[in-house]
PDB file of C-alpha atoms in Angstrom:
ATOM      1  CA  GLU T   1      -0.139   0.046   0.058  1.00 80.00           C
ATOM      2  CA  VAL T   2       1.372   3.380  -1.158  1.00 78.00           C
ATOM      3  CA  SER T   3       0.743   5.414   1.885  1.00 89.00           C
ATOM      4  CA  LEU T   4       4.221   7.009   2.559  1.00 93.00           C
ATOM      5  CA  ALA T   5       5.738  10.126   0.850  1.00 95.00           C
ATOM      6  CA  GLU T   6       9.479  10.684   0.314  1.00 96.00           C
ATOM      7  CA  SER T   7      11.039  14.033  -0.140  1.00 97.00           C
ATOM      8  CA  GLY T   8      14.531  15.614  -0.468  1.00 98.00           C
ATOM      9  CA  GLY T   9      15.957  13.955  -3.498  1.00 97.00           C
ATOM     10  CA  GLY T  10      17.784  15.793  -6.258  1.00 97.00           C
ATOM     11  CA  ALA T  11      20.929  16.155  -8.128  1.00 98.00           C
ATOM     12  CA  VAL T  12      24.338  16.630  -6.226  1.00 98.00           C
ATOM     13  CA  GLN T  13      27.920  16.344  -7.168  1.00 98.00           C
ATOM     14  CA  PRO T  14      29.893  13.586  -5.708  1.00 98.00           C
ATOM     15  CA  GLY T  15      31.007  14.307  -2.100  1.00 98.00           C
ATOM     16  CA  GLY T  16      27.974  16.167  -1.470  1.00 98.00           C
ATOM     17  CA  SER T  17      25.116  15.453   1.018  1.00 98.00           C
ATOM     18  CA  LEU T  18      21.344  15.158   0.895  1.00 98.00           C
ATOM     19  CA  ARG T  19      18.827  14.461   3.489  1.00 98.00           C
ATOM     20  CA  LEU T  20      15.597  12.084   2.524  1.00 98.00           C
ATOM     21  CA  SER T  21      12.433  12.450   4.616  1.00 98.00           C
ATOM     22  CA  CYS T  22       9.423  10.022   4.527  1.00 97.00           C
ATOM     23  CA  THR T  23       6.292  10.749   6.273  1.00 95.00           C
ATOM     24  CA  THR T  24       2.733   9.715   6.537  1.00 90.00           C
ATOM     25  CA  SER T  25      -0.630  10.607   8.116  1.00 83.00           C
ATOM     26  CA  GLU T  26      -2.431   7.283   7.140  1.00 78.00           C
ATOM     27  CA  PHE T  27      -1.239   4.720   9.665  1.00 82.00           C
ATOM     28  CA  ALA T  28       0.248   4.176  13.024  1.00 88.00           C
ATOM     29  CA  PHE T  29       3.794   4.913  11.848  1.00 91.00           C
ATOM     30  CA  ARG T  30       5.281   4.442  15.563  1.00 93.00           C
ATOM     31  CA  VAL T  31       4.512   0.763  15.651  1.00 93.00           C
ATOM     32  CA  TYR T  32       6.407  -0.141  12.419  1.00 95.00           C
ATOM     33  CA  ASP T  33       9.938  -0.944  11.837  1.00 97.00           C
ATOM     34  CA  MET T  34      11.300   1.018   8.819  1.00 97.00           C
ATOM     35  CA  SER T  35      13.569   0.819   5.944  1.00 98.00           C
ATOM     36  CA  TRP T  36      15.107   2.596   3.144  1.00 98.00           C
ATOM     37  CA  VAL T  37      15.385   0.825   0.064  1.00 98.00           C
ATOM     38  CA  ARG T  38      16.820   1.915  -3.306  1.00 98.00           C
ATOM     39  CA  GLN T  39      16.843   0.902  -6.892  1.00 98.00           C
ATOM     40  CA  ALA T  40      19.492   2.046  -9.517  1.00 96.00           C
ATOM     41  CA  PRO T  41      18.837   1.800 -13.200  1.00 92.00           C
ATOM     42  CA  GLY T  42      19.001  -1.639 -14.289  1.00 94.00           C
ATOM     43  CA  LYS T  43      19.612  -3.034 -10.929  1.00 96.00           C
ATOM     44  CA  GLY T  44      17.331  -4.770  -8.152  1.00 96.00           C
ATOM     45  CA  LEU T  45      16.177  -3.526  -4.983  1.00 97.00           C
ATOM     46  CA  GLU T  46      18.698  -2.929  -2.402  1.00 97.00           C
ATOM     47  CA  GLN T  47      17.857  -2.207   1.382  1.00 98.00           C
ATOM     48  CA  VAL T  48      20.516   0.274   2.646  1.00 98.00           C
ATOM     49  CA  ALA T  49      19.413   1.266   6.241  1.00 98.00           C
ATOM     50  CA  ALA T  50      16.792  -0.034   8.776  1.00 98.00           C
ATOM     51  CA  ILE T  51      15.709   1.337  12.210  1.00 98.00           C
ATOM     52  CA  GLY T  52      13.346  -0.276  14.785  1.00 97.00           C
ATOM     53  CA  ARG T  53       9.918   1.175  15.899  1.00 96.00           C
ATOM     54  CA  ASP T  54      11.732   2.671  18.843  1.00 94.00           C
ATOM     55  CA  GLY T  55      14.597   3.887  17.180  1.00 93.00           C
ATOM     56  CA  SER T  56      16.872   0.729  18.272  1.00 88.00           C
ATOM     57  CA  ASN T  57      18.065  -1.962  16.000  1.00 93.00           C
ATOM     58  CA  ILE T  58      19.796   0.354  13.202  1.00 97.00           C
ATOM     59  CA  TYR T  59      21.171  -1.656  10.194  1.00 97.00           C
ATOM     60  CA  TYR T  60      23.086  -0.282   7.362  1.00 98.00           C
ATOM     61  CA  SER T  61      24.417  -1.996   4.123  1.00 97.00           C
ATOM     62  CA  ASN T  62      28.087  -2.256   3.555  1.00 97.00           C
ATOM     63  CA  SER T  63      27.713   0.050   0.524  1.00 97.00           C
ATOM     64  CA  VAL T  64      26.426   2.886   2.872  1.00 98.00           C
ATOM     65  CA  LYS T  65      27.945   2.382   6.163  1.00 98.00           C
ATOM     66  CA  GLY T  66      29.796   5.175   7.762  1.00 98.00           C
ATOM     67  CA  ARG T  67      28.084   7.558   5.302  1.00 98.00           C
ATOM     68  CA  PHE T  68      24.342   7.406   5.708  1.00 98.00           C
ATOM     69  CA  THR T  69      22.506   7.867   8.993  1.00 98.00           C
ATOM     70  CA  ILE T  70      18.820   6.674   9.421  1.00 98.00           C
ATOM     71  CA  SER T  71      16.658   8.227  12.006  1.00 98.00           C
ATOM     72  CA  ARG T  72      12.957   8.600  12.917  1.00 97.00           C
ATOM     73  CA  ASP T  73      10.798  11.194  14.849  1.00 96.00           C
ATOM     74  CA  ASN T  74       7.541   9.242  15.758  1.00 95.00           C
ATOM     75  CA  ALA T  75       5.907  12.419  17.095  1.00 94.00           C
ATOM     76  CA  LYS T  76       6.233  13.725  13.581  1.00 94.00           C
ATOM     77  CA  MET T  77       5.618  10.492  11.785  1.00 95.00           C
ATOM     78  CA  THR T  78       8.742  10.966   9.850  1.00 96.00           C
ATOM     79  CA  LEU T  79      11.546   8.703   8.902  1.00 97.00           C
ATOM     80  CA  TYR T  80      14.925  10.270   7.676  1.00 98.00           C
ATOM     81  CA  LEU T  81      18.083   9.338   5.800  1.00 98.00           C
ATOM     82  CA  GLN T  82      21.047  11.501   6.052  1.00 98.00           C
ATOM     83  CA  MET T  83      23.368  10.817   3.108  1.00 98.00           C
ATOM     84  CA  ASN T  84      27.118  12.175   3.238  1.00 98.00           C
ATOM     85  CA  SER T  85      30.000  11.957   1.047  1.00 98.00           C
ATOM     86  CA  LEU T  86      27.732  10.699  -1.814  1.00 98.00           C
ATOM     87  CA  LYS T  87      29.226   8.721  -4.672  1.00 98.00           C
ATOM     88  CA  THR T  88      27.951   8.281  -8.295  1.00 97.00           C
ATOM     89  CA  GLU T  89      26.945   4.758  -7.332  1.00 97.00           C
ATOM     90  CA  ASP T  90      24.545   6.070  -4.953  1.00 98.00           C
ATOM     91  CA  SER T  91      22.307   7.395  -7.927  1.00 98.00           C
ATOM     92  CA  ALA T  92      19.089   5.513  -7.530  1.00 98.00           C
ATOM     93  CA  VAL T  93      15.483   6.097  -6.726  1.00 98.00           C
ATOM     94  CA  TYR T  94      14.974   5.860  -2.794  1.00 98.00           C
ATOM     95  CA  TYR T  95      11.937   4.470  -1.320  1.00 98.00           C
ATOM     96  CA  CYS T  96      10.871   4.034   2.267  1.00 97.00           C
ATOM     97  CA  ALA T  97       9.016   1.114   3.401  1.00 97.00           C
ATOM     98  CA  THR T  98       7.969  -0.785   6.607  1.00 96.00           C
ATOM     99  CA  GLY T  99       9.915  -3.630   7.701  1.00 96.00           C
ATOM    100  CA  LEU T 100      13.170  -4.336   9.442  1.00 95.00           C
ATOM    101  CA  THR T 101      14.864  -7.071   7.593  1.00 95.00           C
ATOM    102  CA  ALA T 102      15.843  -6.983   4.007  1.00 94.00           C
ATOM    103  CA  ASP T 103      13.247  -9.931   3.411  1.00 95.00           C
ATOM    104  CA  GLN T 104      10.693  -7.919   5.103  1.00 95.00           C
ATOM    105  CA  ALA T 105      11.145  -4.419   3.439  1.00 95.00           C
ATOM    106  CA  LEU T 106      11.513  -6.037  -0.258  1.00 96.00           C
ATOM    107  CA  GLY T 107       8.866  -8.088   0.315  1.00 94.00           C
ATOM    108  CA  VAL T 108       6.805  -4.917   1.033  1.00 95.00           C
ATOM    109  CA  MET T 109       8.102  -3.430  -2.182  1.00 95.00           C
ATOM    110  CA  THR T 110       7.355  -6.169  -4.315  1.00 94.00           C
ATOM    111  CA  GLY T 111       3.770  -6.856  -2.701  1.00 92.00           C
ATOM    112  CA  ARG T 112       4.774 -10.314  -1.262  1.00 93.00           C
ATOM    113  CA  TYR T 113       4.161  -8.825   1.974  1.00 94.00           C
ATOM    114  CA  PHE T 114       1.463  -6.486   3.424  1.00 92.00           C
ATOM    115  CA  GLY T 115       3.114  -3.220   4.359  1.00 93.00           C
ATOM    116  CA  HIS T 116       3.317   0.402   3.673  1.00 93.00           C
ATOM    117  CA  ARG T 117       5.739   2.037   0.904  1.00 95.00           C
ATOM    118  CA  GLY T 118       6.329   5.285  -0.773  1.00 95.00           C
ATOM    119  CA  GLN T 119       6.489   6.271  -4.373  1.00 95.00           C
ATOM    120  CA  GLY T 120      10.232   6.996  -4.308  1.00 96.00           C
ATOM    121  CA  THR T 121      12.438  10.122  -4.615  1.00 97.00           C
ATOM    122  CA  GLN T 122      15.268  10.388  -7.270  1.00 98.00           C
ATOM    123  CA  VAL T 123      18.943  10.939  -6.205  1.00 98.00           C
ATOM    124  CA  THR T 124      21.441  11.733  -8.675  1.00 98.00           C
ATOM    125  CA  VAL T 125      25.098  12.061  -8.009  1.00 98.00           C
ATOM    126  CA  SER T 126      27.271  13.020 -10.824  1.00 97.00           C
ATOM    127  CA  SER T 127      29.820  15.724 -11.683  1.00 94.00           C
TER     128      SER T 127
END
């Protein structure tokens, strides 16, 4: 179910930063674990970060560890992804989705599991 809205994407040079946001007013955001998932052109879905419902259980993929930071504000029903030191290979459409593990989040993205997801925001890193 598409009930999340991502924002903050755009074009940036290598080494730059962007902050993505994902918000909703349609479901009880605070009871869900959340993930950021991306899809680069011609590639499959990749879970890049996840966070537990209370802000614990934070996970990063090796490809973004040390550069990206996931956080959430349950009072504002908003999920964030701070992206620093961006590389050309970070270019992709970024989605937020419910779920903590890759199986859960990608399952929501593909419709295999019930959950909530957004329509995505484009991030382009190029010189």
